[in-house]
């Protein structure tokens, strides 16, 4: 191993160590004291509920653990968006689990909470996965109600999705394990079946204080909307449980009896581990996002047996297209080659840049995978499309549009891993969030932005200095450097993978060694949803 490899390894392992520390903090939700209060009420926390519900020793992946990171600081923050979402197995059946975290503002909904819940439902709808709701929420966070309540992608969309999923035959089961108030009361009751925990859970459109204020009736919350009321008088809920564990056991029992899912028929054989050591990824991936490296070496450490069948190996070399297997699943990989390459014409092409020929190759490969019903995996480390007169005259916009068209109209499931750079239109062409990947995860080394921090800072500096000069101010070299430093610091904060994850531009930040599990579980989920559309590129400029 060379010195650079060791330096890269140290840097990337520190990034993973930081990821683990941040996640440990997120897992505490509203903090240790709030967890103690939850336990004092005889209730498990959201994470404890999920851990008890999921099959022992089974794999699971968490969606949007860093949602809300460093957001809503003036409101005390909203760790993990106040809700925990996992894809895992209950009674052997893969499903989505959504649990309100009552240690965060009593489980109240912030704008990011709604966005995260909608993402969980989107995953369930796309993959036709059962979805289980563990409800413990005080409802909308009133100080921000204008950002949560009325719009298309706000709180009410949850209940619309309940209805849509029901019509699609997607199983929905709710356990009411705490407060369930106002509009939030519709979610469990629009599920197929609802369980309520005696004495610690309640469900009503208006609590006792509001009832008193509205109609003058004096009544306690338990009589108004407790387990006995809804299981024995109103018939709103279907099962009464004595405690959290009994409610979760009831879900397990119901899940155990669900019929087999339909199958999309994606190809899978016995999985093999990579022959090349996956740990080497830490040394291969450079410390600087500007440095070159050989993406083939990353692929060898992600795919079964470190083997792949390359498509058009000698053409369009800044994108690698190949067939391979991940955890036994057949996949088509579209990856940015980050190494400087030489064409047959003797021209040098920059790694990470999409040229005309590489865009053309990727378009054809995506079409092939759709024809063969092979899921697509995009490995992103892209700085964008090639610019300049030569590329423009060669029709780079046209070739780029063809690739974007193919990604947009792809009917096989797509999965995106952001390994490094994810800049500009390169993010789009390589299946960024706007292009409906079934799952999109970033490594701690990822950066998402319109352009790199260095490039953007210089552009923004030019704009700002020009504005100051118009005001009659003379800018010294020292002032210019100080201004550049401030701009770059702010921009670098925004390109961080945690900034993106906080806003759900990605589903997670993951250790590179978890990549195979994410893709495998994602394809398994997608295999529940038979492909109903035909691949059609529509109108494109040839």
Short mmCIF file of C-alpha atoms in Angstrom, two decimals:
data_model
loop_
_atom_site.label_atom_id
_atom_site.label_comp_id
_atom_site.label_asym_id
_atom_site.label_seq_id
_atom_site.Cartn_x
_atom_site.Cartn_y
_atom_site.Cartn_z
CA UNK A 1 0.00 0.00 0.00
CA UNK A 2 1.34 3.47 -0.86
CA UNK A 3 1.35 6.56 1.36
CA UNK A 4 -1.64 8.11 -0.44
CA UNK A 5 -3.69 4.99 0.19
CA UNK A 6 -2.94 5.21 3.91
CA UNK A 7 -3.79 8.91 4.05
CA UNK A 8 -7.05 8.31 2.20
CA UNK A 9 -7.88 5.41 4.48
CA UNK A 10 -7.31 7.47 7.63
CA UNK A 11 -9.42 10.34 6.28
CA UNK A 12 -12.36 8.21 5.14
CA UNK A 13 -12.41 6.12 8.30
CA UNK A 14 -12.54 9.35 10.33
CA UNK A 15 -15.56 10.39 8.25
CA UNK A 16 -17.25 7.07 9.10
CA UNK A 17 -16.32 7.52 12.77
CA UNK A 18 -17.94 10.98 12.71
CA UNK A 19 -21.02 9.43 11.06
CA UNK A 20 -21.32 6.91 13.89
CA UNK A 21 -20.97 9.63 16.56
CA UNK A 22 -23.63 11.76 14.92
CA UNK A 23 -25.96 8.78 14.67
CA UNK A 24 -25.52 7.94 18.38
CA UNK A 25 -26.61 11.49 19.19
CA UNK A 26 -29.61 11.24 16.85
CA UNK A 27 -30.68 7.96 18.47
CA UNK A 28 -31.24 9.81 21.74
CA UNK A 29 -34.10 11.75 20.15
CA UNK A 30 -35.23 14.41 22.62
CA UNK A 31 -32.56 13.36 25.13
CA UNK A 32 -32.01 11.03 28.09
CA UNK A 33 -34.47 12.82 30.40
CA UNK A 34 -37.28 12.58 27.86
CA UNK A 35 -36.54 8.88 27.41
CA UNK A 36 -36.77 8.40 31.19
CA UNK A 37 -40.18 10.13 31.19
CA UNK A 38 -41.34 7.82 28.41
CA UNK A 39 -40.29 4.78 30.43
CA UNK A 40 -41.91 6.17 33.58
CA UNK A 41 -45.25 6.12 31.74
CA UNK A 42 -44.75 2.44 30.98
CA UNK A 43 -44.00 3.18 27.34
CA UNK A 44 -41.15 2.09 25.10
CA UNK A 45 -39.35 4.66 22.94
CA UNK A 46 -39.86 4.73 19.18
CA UNK A 47 -36.60 2.89 18.55
CA UNK A 48 -37.29 0.32 21.28
CA UNK A 49 -40.69 -0.35 19.73
CA UNK A 50 -39.17 -0.92 16.30
CA UNK A 51 -36.40 -3.13 17.70
CA UNK A 52 -38.99 -5.29 19.48
CA UNK A 53 -41.21 -5.47 16.40
CA UNK A 54 -38.56 -6.45 13.83
CA UNK A 55 -37.49 -10.08 13.56
CA UNK A 56 -34.47 -10.85 15.80
CA UNK A 57 -31.08 -10.79 14.04
CA UNK A 58 -32.68 -9.74 10.73
CA UNK A 59 -31.25 -6.98 8.56
CA UNK A 60 -32.83 -3.53 8.47
CA UNK A 61 -32.02 -0.13 7.02
CA UNK A 62 -33.02 3.23 8.44
CA UNK A 63 -34.46 5.94 6.23
CA UNK A 64 -33.59 9.60 6.87
CA UNK A 65 -31.99 9.26 10.30
CA UNK A 66 -30.50 12.75 9.86
CA UNK A 67 -33.73 14.44 8.77
CA UNK A 68 -33.97 17.85 10.46
CA UNK A 69 -30.26 17.96 11.35
CA UNK A 70 -29.39 21.53 12.46
CA UNK A 71 -32.85 22.74 11.41
CA UNK A 72 -35.50 24.49 13.57
CA UNK A 73 -32.81 25.52 16.07
CA UNK A 74 -34.99 28.42 17.27
CA UNK A 75 -37.69 25.85 18.14
CA UNK A 76 -35.34 23.55 20.03
CA UNK A 77 -34.54 21.31 17.04
CA UNK A 78 -36.22 18.22 15.65
CA UNK A 79 -33.83 15.22 15.80
CA UNK A 80 -34.48 12.70 13.04
CA UNK A 81 -37.57 14.69 12.09
CA UNK A 82 -39.32 13.43 15.24
CA UNK A 83 -40.07 10.09 13.59
CA UNK A 84 -38.11 6.87 13.03
CA UNK A 85 -38.50 4.99 9.72
CA UNK A 86 -36.99 1.59 8.94
CA UNK A 87 -37.29 -1.05 6.25
CA UNK A 88 -37.06 -4.46 7.91
CA UNK A 89 -38.75 -7.79 8.44
CA UNK A 90 -41.76 -8.60 10.63
CA UNK A 91 -42.77 -12.27 10.80
CA UNK A 92 -40.49 -12.86 7.83
CA UNK A 93 -42.22 -10.24 5.67
CA UNK A 94 -40.34 -7.16 4.43
CA UNK A 95 -42.15 -3.95 5.36
CA UNK A 96 -41.81 -0.26 6.21
CA UNK A 97 -42.14 0.73 9.87
CA UNK A 98 -42.92 4.32 10.91
CA UNK A 99 -42.75 5.26 14.61
CA UNK A 100 -43.42 8.73 16.08
CA UNK A 101 -40.75 9.75 18.58
CA UNK A 102 -42.66 11.19 21.53
CA UNK A 103 -39.40 12.34 23.15
CA UNK A 104 -39.19 15.07 20.46
CA UNK A 105 -41.83 17.75 21.20
CA UNK A 106 -44.30 15.01 22.24
CA UNK A 107 -44.10 13.61 18.71
CA UNK A 108 -45.42 16.83 17.17
CA UNK A 109 -45.14 17.24 13.42
CA UNK A 110 -42.64 19.74 11.99
CA UNK A 111 -42.49 20.37 8.21
CA UNK A 112 -39.66 17.84 7.89
CA UNK A 113 -41.74 15.29 9.83
CA UNK A 114 -44.43 15.45 7.16
CA UNK A 115 -41.85 15.17 4.40
CA UNK A 116 -40.27 12.12 6.04
CA UNK A 117 -43.62 10.40 6.59
CA UNK A 118 -44.52 11.03 2.95
CA UNK A 119 -41.19 9.51 1.89
CA UNK A 120 -41.96 6.39 3.96
CA UNK A 121 -45.36 6.10 2.26
CA UNK A 122 -43.77 6.67 -1.15
CA UNK A 123 -41.41 3.74 -0.53
CA UNK A 124 -44.35 1.55 0.50
CA UNK A 125 -46.40 2.56 -2.57
CA UNK A 126 -43.58 2.17 -5.12
CA UNK A 127 -42.59 -1.24 -3.79
CA UNK A 128 -46.04 -2.40 -2.64
CA UNK A 129 -44.64 -3.07 0.83
CA UNK A 130 -46.80 -3.38 3.96
CA UNK A 131 -46.46 -0.28 6.15
CA UNK A 132 -46.80 -0.32 9.93
CA UNK A 133 -47.48 2.87 11.90
CA UNK A 134 -46.58 3.12 15.60
CA UNK A 135 -48.52 6.25 16.55
CA UNK A 136 -47.57 8.48 19.47
CA UNK A 137 -47.98 12.11 18.47
CA UNK A 138 -49.42 15.39 19.73
CA UNK A 139 -50.25 16.37 16.13
CA UNK A 140 -49.13 19.42 14.17
CA UNK A 141 -46.51 21.67 15.78
CA UNK A 142 -48.70 24.77 16.04
CA UNK A 143 -45.98 27.48 15.87
CA UNK A 144 -45.23 26.23 12.32
CA UNK A 145 -48.73 25.19 11.26
CA UNK A 146 -48.61 27.36 8.13
CA UNK A 147 -45.73 25.23 6.81
CA UNK A 148 -47.34 21.87 7.63
CA UNK A 149 -51.08 22.08 7.14
CA UNK A 150 -52.57 23.11 3.79
CA UNK A 151 -50.27 22.37 0.83
CA UNK A 152 -50.10 19.34 -1.46
CA UNK A 153 -47.00 17.86 0.18
CA UNK A 154 -48.09 18.72 3.74
CA UNK A 155 -49.81 16.83 6.57
CA UNK A 156 -53.09 16.09 4.75
CA UNK A 157 -51.29 14.21 1.97
CA UNK A 158 -50.63 11.43 4.52
CA UNK A 159 -54.31 10.53 4.72
CA UNK A 160 -54.74 10.77 0.95
CA UNK A 161 -51.92 8.24 0.67
CA UNK A 162 -53.65 6.00 3.24
CA UNK A 163 -56.63 5.87 0.93
CA UNK A 164 -54.53 5.29 -2.20
CA UNK A 165 -52.60 2.44 -0.56
CA UNK A 166 -55.81 0.84 0.61
CA UNK A 167 -57.15 0.88 -2.96
CA UNK A 168 -53.87 -0.71 -4.16
CA UNK A 169 -54.18 -3.52 -1.62
CA UNK A 170 -51.09 -2.46 0.34
CA UNK A 171 -51.36 -3.64 3.94
CA UNK A 172 -51.46 -0.86 6.58
CA UNK A 173 -51.56 -1.64 10.28
CA UNK A 174 -51.50 0.95 13.07
CA UNK A 175 -50.76 0.66 16.76
CA UNK A 176 -51.93 3.68 18.78
CA UNK A 177 -49.37 3.80 21.59
CA UNK A 178 -49.83 7.34 22.92
CA UNK A 179 -51.53 10.54 21.83
CA UNK A 180 -53.37 10.58 18.53
CA UNK A 181 -55.05 13.93 18.15
CA UNK A 182 -57.13 15.95 15.66
CA UNK A 183 -56.32 15.33 12.00
CA UNK A 184 -53.71 12.78 13.04
CA UNK A 185 -56.51 10.54 14.25
CA UNK A 186 -57.35 9.70 10.64
CA UNK A 187 -54.06 7.92 9.95
CA UNK A 188 -54.62 4.85 12.16
CA UNK A 189 -58.32 4.67 11.37
CA UNK A 190 -57.62 4.78 7.62
CA UNK A 191 -55.33 1.78 8.12
CA UNK A 192 -56.65 -1.76 7.61
CA UNK A 193 -56.50 -2.59 11.30
CA UNK A 194 -55.84 -0.56 14.44
CA UNK A 195 -54.58 -1.61 17.86
CA UNK A 196 -54.75 0.68 20.89
CA UNK A 197 -52.84 0.41 24.18
CA UNK A 198 -55.01 0.64 27.30
CA UNK A 199 -54.54 3.64 29.62
CA UNK A 200 -51.47 5.09 27.83
CA UNK A 201 -53.05 5.70 24.41
CA UNK A 202 -55.95 7.86 23.29
CA UNK A 203 -57.49 8.97 20.03
CA UNK A 204 -59.91 11.84 19.40
CA UNK A 205 -60.53 14.77 17.09
CA UNK A 206 -60.44 17.17 20.05
CA UNK A 207 -59.06 16.62 23.56
CA UNK A 208 -60.92 17.32 26.79
CA UNK A 209 -59.76 20.96 27.07
CA UNK A 210 -60.91 21.80 23.55
CA UNK A 211 -64.20 19.97 24.07
CA UNK A 212 -64.81 22.06 27.19
CA UNK A 213 -63.98 25.26 25.34
CA UNK A 214 -66.01 24.37 22.25
CA UNK A 215 -69.21 22.87 23.63
CA UNK A 216 -68.94 23.20 27.42
CA UNK A 217 -68.78 19.43 28.07
CA UNK A 218 -66.57 18.28 30.95
CA UNK A 219 -64.95 14.91 30.27
CA UNK A 220 -61.56 13.28 30.84
CA UNK A 221 -59.39 12.08 27.94
CA UNK A 222 -59.63 8.40 28.84
CA UNK A 223 -63.43 8.41 28.80
CA UNK A 224 -63.41 10.61 25.69
CA UNK A 225 -61.08 8.51 23.58
CA UNK A 226 -59.27 5.76 25.50
CA UNK A 227 -58.91 2.07 24.60
CA UNK A 228 -62.12 0.90 26.28
CA UNK A 229 -64.15 3.64 24.62
CA UNK A 230 -62.92 2.86 21.12
CA UNK A 231 -62.83 -0.93 21.41
CA UNK A 232 -66.16 -1.33 23.24
CA UNK A 233 -68.34 1.71 22.45
CA UNK A 234 -67.32 3.48 19.22
CA UNK A 235 -65.77 0.50 17.43
CA UNK A 236 -63.12 2.84 16.04
CA UNK A 237 -60.25 0.49 16.96
CA UNK A 238 -60.04 -3.26 16.47
CA UNK A 239 -57.84 -4.59 19.28
CA UNK A 240 -57.04 -3.52 22.84
CA UNK A 241 -53.56 -4.22 24.22
CA UNK A 242 -52.43 -4.01 27.84
CA UNK A 243 -49.01 -2.55 27.01
CA UNK A 244 -46.67 -1.68 24.15
CA UNK A 245 -45.28 -5.18 23.77
CA UNK A 246 -48.72 -6.77 23.54
CA UNK A 247 -49.65 -4.28 20.82
CA UNK A 248 -46.48 -5.08 18.88
CA UNK A 249 -47.07 -8.82 19.33
CA UNK A 250 -50.52 -8.35 17.79
CA UNK A 251 -48.92 -6.74 14.72
CA UNK A 252 -46.52 -9.68 14.44
CA UNK A 253 -49.44 -12.10 14.61
CA UNK A 254 -51.38 -10.26 11.87
CA UNK A 255 -48.30 -10.03 9.64
CA UNK A 256 -47.69 -13.75 10.07
CA UNK A 257 -50.95 -14.51 8.24
CA UNK A 258 -50.65 -12.21 5.23
CA UNK A 259 -50.60 -13.93 1.84
CA UNK A 260 -47.59 -13.98 -0.46
CA UNK A 261 -46.79 -10.86 -2.47
CA UNK A 262 -46.73 -10.66 -6.24
CA UNK A 263 -43.26 -10.78 -7.77
CA UNK A 264 -41.56 -8.59 -10.38
CA UNK A 265 -39.22 -11.45 -11.24
CA UNK A 266 -35.80 -9.83 -10.94
CA UNK A 267 -32.97 -12.34 -11.39
CA UNK A 268 -31.25 -13.63 -8.28
CA UNK A 269 -28.84 -16.47 -7.59
CA UNK A 270 -26.81 -17.48 -4.54
CA UNK A 271 -24.88 -14.42 -3.26
CA UNK A 272 -21.10 -14.26 -3.26
CA UNK A 273 -18.85 -11.93 -1.30
CA UNK A 274 -16.48 -9.71 -3.30
CA UNK A 275 -13.08 -11.31 -3.85
CA UNK A 276 -11.41 -7.94 -3.38
CA UNK A 277 -11.50 -6.59 0.18
CA UNK A 278 -14.33 -4.00 0.56
CA UNK A 279 -12.29 -2.27 3.29
CA UNK A 280 -9.93 -1.10 0.53
CA UNK A 281 -12.62 1.40 -0.53
CA UNK A 282 -11.42 3.68 2.28
CA UNK A 283 -7.91 3.83 0.78
CA UNK A 284 -8.99 4.04 -2.87
CA UNK A 285 -11.41 6.94 -2.41
CA UNK A 286 -9.25 10.10 -2.27
CA UNK A 287 -9.29 12.63 0.53
CA UNK A 288 -9.81 15.51 -1.90
CA UNK A 289 -12.93 15.57 -4.08
CA UNK A 290 -10.78 17.04 -6.86
CA UNK A 291 -8.37 14.09 -7.03
CA UNK A 292 -8.63 11.29 -9.58
CA UNK A 293 -9.05 7.57 -8.84
CA UNK A 294 -10.06 4.40 -10.67
CA UNK A 295 -13.78 3.65 -10.19
CA UNK A 296 -13.26 0.10 -11.47
CA UNK A 297 -11.49 -0.61 -8.18
CA UNK A 298 -14.55 0.56 -6.22
CA UNK A 299 -16.89 -1.60 -8.34
CA UNK A 300 -14.73 -4.69 -7.73
CA UNK A 301 -15.30 -4.22 -4.00
CA UNK A 302 -19.08 -3.84 -4.28
CA UNK A 303 -20.07 -6.67 -6.63
CA UNK A 304 -20.31 -10.43 -6.08
CA UNK A 305 -17.03 -12.22 -6.73
CA UNK A 306 -15.57 -8.85 -7.83
CA UNK A 307 -16.74 -9.82 -11.34
CA UNK A 308 -18.62 -7.75 -13.93
CA UNK A 309 -19.37 -7.80 -17.66
CA UNK A 310 -18.54 -4.42 -19.15
CA UNK A 311 -20.68 -2.90 -21.90
CA UNK A 312 -18.87 -0.82 -24.58
CA UNK A 313 -15.61 -0.90 -22.62
CA UNK A 314 -13.61 1.07 -25.19
CA UNK A 315 -16.21 3.79 -25.84
CA UNK A 316 -17.34 6.73 -23.72
CA UNK A 317 -14.79 5.92 -21.04
CA UNK A 318 -15.80 8.59 -18.48
CA UNK A 319 -18.87 6.49 -17.68
CA UNK A 320 -18.54 2.80 -16.84
CA UNK A 321 -21.50 0.60 -17.78
CA UNK A 322 -21.51 -3.04 -16.73
CA UNK A 323 -23.64 -6.00 -15.71
CA UNK A 324 -22.89 -7.55 -12.32
CA UNK A 325 -24.50 -9.08 -9.25
CA UNK A 326 -24.92 -7.60 -5.77
CA UNK A 327 -25.93 -10.04 -3.04
CA UNK A 328 -27.00 -12.38 -5.84
CA UNK A 329 -29.24 -9.84 -7.58
CA UNK A 330 -28.57 -9.07 -11.24
CA UNK A 331 -27.84 -5.34 -11.67
CA UNK A 332 -26.79 -2.90 -14.36
CA UNK A 333 -24.22 -0.43 -13.04
CA UNK A 334 -23.78 3.11 -14.39
CA UNK A 335 -20.73 4.68 -12.72
CA UNK A 336 -18.68 7.81 -13.25
CA UNK A 337 -15.06 6.93 -14.00
CA UNK A 338 -12.97 9.37 -11.97
CA UNK A 339 -9.69 8.56 -13.69
CA UNK A 340 -8.27 10.67 -16.52
CA UNK A 341 -8.83 8.62 -19.68
CA UNK A 342 -7.44 8.67 -23.21
CA UNK A 343 -9.69 8.13 -26.25
CA UNK A 344 -8.72 6.22 -29.41
CA UNK A 345 -8.27 9.61 -31.08
CA UNK A 346 -5.58 10.43 -28.52
CA UNK A 347 -7.69 12.99 -26.68
CA UNK A 348 -7.68 13.18 -22.89
CA UNK A 349 -10.99 13.25 -21.04
CA UNK A 350 -11.36 14.39 -17.43
CA UNK A 351 -12.61 11.81 -14.94
CA UNK A 352 -16.02 12.55 -13.44
CA UNK A 353 -17.12 14.61 -16.45
CA UNK A 354 -19.86 13.36 -18.78
CA UNK A 355 -18.86 13.72 -22.46
CA UNK A 356 -20.99 13.18 -25.58
CA UNK A 357 -19.87 9.59 -26.10
CA UNK A 358 -20.28 8.59 -22.44
CA UNK A 359 -23.81 10.06 -22.34
CA UNK A 360 -24.67 8.16 -25.54
CA UNK A 361 -23.29 4.91 -24.10
CA UNK A 362 -25.18 5.30 -20.83
CA UNK A 363 -28.44 5.97 -22.69
CA UNK A 364 -28.09 2.77 -24.69
CA UNK A 365 -27.15 0.75 -21.61
CA UNK A 366 -30.13 2.04 -19.61
CA UNK A 367 -32.40 1.04 -22.51
CA UNK A 368 -30.83 -2.44 -22.55
CA UNK A 369 -31.40 -2.92 -18.80
CA UNK A 370 -35.04 -1.90 -19.21
CA UNK A 371 -35.47 -4.40 -22.03
CA UNK A 372 -33.87 -7.18 -19.96
CA UNK A 373 -35.67 -6.26 -16.70
CA UNK A 374 -32.44 -5.60 -14.82
CA UNK A 375 -32.45 -3.07 -11.91
CA UNK A 376 -30.09 -0.12 -12.32
CA UNK A 377 -27.45 1.04 -9.83
CA UNK A 378 -25.95 4.52 -10.29
CA UNK A 379 -22.59 5.19 -8.60
CA UNK A 380 -22.25 8.98 -8.59
CA UNK A 381 -19.03 10.94 -8.51
CA UNK A 382 -19.80 13.51 -11.18
CA UNK A 383 -18.78 17.12 -11.71
CA UNK A 384 -21.21 17.64 -14.59
CA UNK A 385 -21.30 17.61 -18.40
CA UNK A 386 -18.34 18.78 -20.47
CA UNK A 387 -18.51 22.46 -21.40
CA UNK A 388 -16.80 24.55 -24.08
CA UNK A 389 -17.20 25.18 -27.81
CA UNK A 390 -16.11 21.71 -28.92
CA UNK A 391 -18.70 19.97 -26.72
CA UNK A 392 -21.43 22.48 -27.56
CA UNK A 393 -20.80 22.14 -31.30
CA UNK A 394 -20.89 18.35 -30.91
CA UNK A 395 -24.33 18.59 -29.32
CA UNK A 396 -23.56 17.86 -25.65
CA UNK A 397 -26.95 19.29 -24.67
CA UNK A 398 -28.67 16.87 -27.05
CA UNK A 399 -26.68 13.84 -25.85
CA UNK A 400 -27.14 14.84 -22.22
CA UNK A 401 -30.87 15.24 -22.80
CA UNK A 402 -31.03 11.71 -24.22
CA UNK A 403 -29.42 10.33 -21.08
CA UNK A 404 -31.75 12.33 -18.81
CA UNK A 405 -34.67 11.08 -20.93
CA UNK A 406 -33.59 7.45 -20.49
CA UNK A 407 -33.19 7.86 -16.72
CA UNK A 408 -36.56 9.62 -16.45
CA UNK A 409 -38.48 7.00 -18.42
CA UNK A 410 -36.76 3.94 -16.98
CA UNK A 411 -39.31 1.46 -15.63
CA UNK A 412 -36.91 -0.88 -13.83
CA UNK A 413 -36.10 0.16 -10.25
CA UNK A 414 -33.17 2.53 -9.86
CA UNK A 415 -30.81 2.87 -6.89
CA UNK A 416 -28.33 5.70 -6.43
CA UNK A 417 -25.19 5.82 -4.31
CA UNK A 418 -23.44 9.20 -4.11
CA UNK A 419 -19.80 8.31 -3.47
CA UNK A 420 -18.26 11.74 -4.04
CA UNK A 421 -19.23 14.74 -6.15
CA UNK A 422 -22.82 15.24 -7.25
CA UNK A 423 -22.80 18.54 -9.12
CA UNK A 424 -25.21 20.29 -11.45
CA UNK A 425 -26.87 18.43 -14.29
CA UNK A 426 -24.58 15.49 -13.55
CA UNK A 427 -26.72 14.86 -10.46
CA UNK A 428 -29.79 14.68 -12.71
CA UNK A 429 -28.30 12.44 -15.41
CA UNK A 430 -26.92 10.06 -12.78
CA UNK A 431 -30.36 9.64 -11.17
CA UNK A 432 -30.47 12.24 -8.41
CA UNK A 433 -33.46 12.53 -6.07
CA UNK A 434 -35.61 14.27 -8.70
CA UNK A 435 -35.46 11.16 -10.91
CA UNK A 436 -37.21 8.76 -8.53
CA UNK A 437 -34.56 6.32 -7.39
CA UNK A 438 -36.20 3.70 -5.15
CA UNK A 439 -33.44 4.46 -2.63
CA UNK A 440 -30.72 7.11 -2.70
CA UNK A 441 -27.87 7.02 -0.18
CA UNK A 442 -24.69 9.04 0.21
CA UNK A 443 -21.30 8.08 1.57
CA UNK A 444 -19.79 10.49 4.16
CA UNK A 445 -17.45 11.66 1.37
CA UNK A 446 -20.35 12.96 -0.76
CA UNK A 447 -20.93 16.57 -1.83
CA UNK A 448 -24.18 17.78 -3.43
CA UNK A 449 -24.43 21.18 -5.10
CA UNK A 450 -24.83 23.07 -8.36
CA UNK A 451 -21.02 23.23 -8.56
CA UNK A 452 -17.99 22.70 -6.34
CA UNK A 453 -17.28 25.02 -3.42
CA UNK A 454 -14.19 26.48 -5.11
CA UNK A 455 -15.97 27.26 -8.39
CA UNK A 456 -19.13 28.60 -6.76
CA UNK A 457 -17.19 30.76 -4.31
CA UNK A 458 -15.26 32.46 -7.12
CA UNK A 459 -18.46 33.12 -9.08
CA UNK A 460 -20.24 34.50 -6.01
CA UNK A 461 -17.18 36.60 -5.13
CA UNK A 462 -17.21 38.23 -8.56
CA UNK A 463 -20.90 39.10 -8.16
CA UNK A 464 -20.44 40.50 -4.65
CA UNK A 465 -17.32 42.55 -5.41
CA UNK A 466 -18.98 43.98 -8.52
CA UNK A 467 -21.96 45.05 -6.38
CA UNK A 468 -19.69 46.68 -3.79
CA UNK A 469 -17.73 48.53 -6.48
CA UNK A 470 -20.99 49.89 -7.91
CA UNK A 471 -21.63 51.36 -4.46
CA UNK A 472 -18.28 53.17 -4.73
CA UNK A 473 -16.35 50.89 -2.38
CA UNK A 474 -12.73 49.98 -3.13
CA UNK A 475 -11.95 46.35 -2.25
CA UNK A 476 -8.40 45.52 -1.19
CA UNK A 477 -6.81 42.12 -1.84
CA UNK A 478 -7.09 41.33 1.88
CA UNK A 479 -10.80 42.22 1.95
CA UNK A 480 -11.38 40.17 -1.19
CA UNK A 481 -9.67 37.15 0.37
CA UNK A 482 -11.69 37.53 3.58
CA UNK A 483 -14.91 37.78 1.57
CA UNK A 484 -13.95 34.68 -0.45
CA UNK A 485 -13.26 32.74 2.76
CA UNK A 486 -16.69 33.63 4.22
CA UNK A 487 -18.51 32.73 1.01
CA UNK A 488 -16.66 29.42 0.69
CA UNK A 489 -17.30 28.52 4.34
CA UNK A 490 -21.04 29.04 3.89
CA UNK A 491 -21.11 27.17 0.58
CA UNK A 492 -19.05 24.26 1.93
CA UNK A 493 -21.59 23.87 4.75
CA UNK A 494 -24.35 23.57 2.16
CA UNK A 495 -22.56 20.91 0.06
CA UNK A 496 -22.14 18.64 3.10
CA UNK A 497 -23.96 15.28 2.89
CA UNK A 498 -25.55 16.09 6.27
CA UNK A 499 -27.09 19.27 4.87
CA UNK A 500 -28.62 17.17 2.08
CA UNK A 501 -29.74 14.38 4.41
CA UNK A 502 -31.38 16.88 6.78
CA UNK A 503 -33.63 17.98 3.93
CA UNK A 504 -34.27 14.45 2.60
CA UNK A 505 -32.41 15.04 -0.66
CA UNK A 506 -30.97 11.62 0.17
CA UNK A 507 -32.47 8.74 2.16
CA UNK A 508 -29.39 8.21 4.29
CA UNK A 509 -25.69 8.71 4.86
CA UNK A 510 -24.16 5.26 5.03
CA UNK A 511 -20.86 3.57 5.72
CA UNK A 512 -19.57 2.44 2.28
CA UNK A 513 -19.45 -1.09 3.69
CA UNK A 514 -23.27 -1.01 4.03
CA UNK A 515 -23.78 -0.31 0.31
CA UNK A 516 -24.38 -3.93 -0.70
CA UNK A 517 -27.04 -4.35 2.01
CA UNK A 518 -28.85 -1.17 0.94
CA UNK A 519 -28.95 -2.18 -2.71
CA UNK A 520 -29.92 -5.78 -1.94
CA UNK A 521 -32.76 -4.84 0.42
CA UNK A 522 -33.87 -2.20 -2.06
CA UNK A 523 -34.12 -4.68 -4.93
CA UNK A 524 -35.88 -7.19 -2.67
CA UNK A 525 -38.44 -4.48 -1.86
CA UNK A 526 -38.82 -3.56 -5.53
CA UNK A 527 -39.38 -7.22 -6.38
CA UNK A 528 -42.76 -6.97 -4.59
CA UNK A 529 -44.01 -4.61 -7.32
CA UNK A 530 -44.41 -6.13 -10.82
CA UNK A 531 -43.49 -3.71 -13.62
CA UNK A 532 -46.69 -2.51 -15.27
CA UNK A 533 -45.33 0.07 -17.73
CA UNK A 534 -43.31 -0.39 -20.90
CA UNK A 535 -40.05 1.46 -21.42
CA UNK A 536 -40.55 4.29 -23.90
CA UNK A 537 -38.04 7.07 -24.51
CA UNK A 538 -40.65 9.31 -26.08
CA UNK A 539 -39.43 12.02 -28.47
CA UNK A 540 -35.68 12.61 -28.47
CA UNK A 541 -33.25 14.43 -30.74
CA UNK A 542 -31.25 11.70 -32.48
#
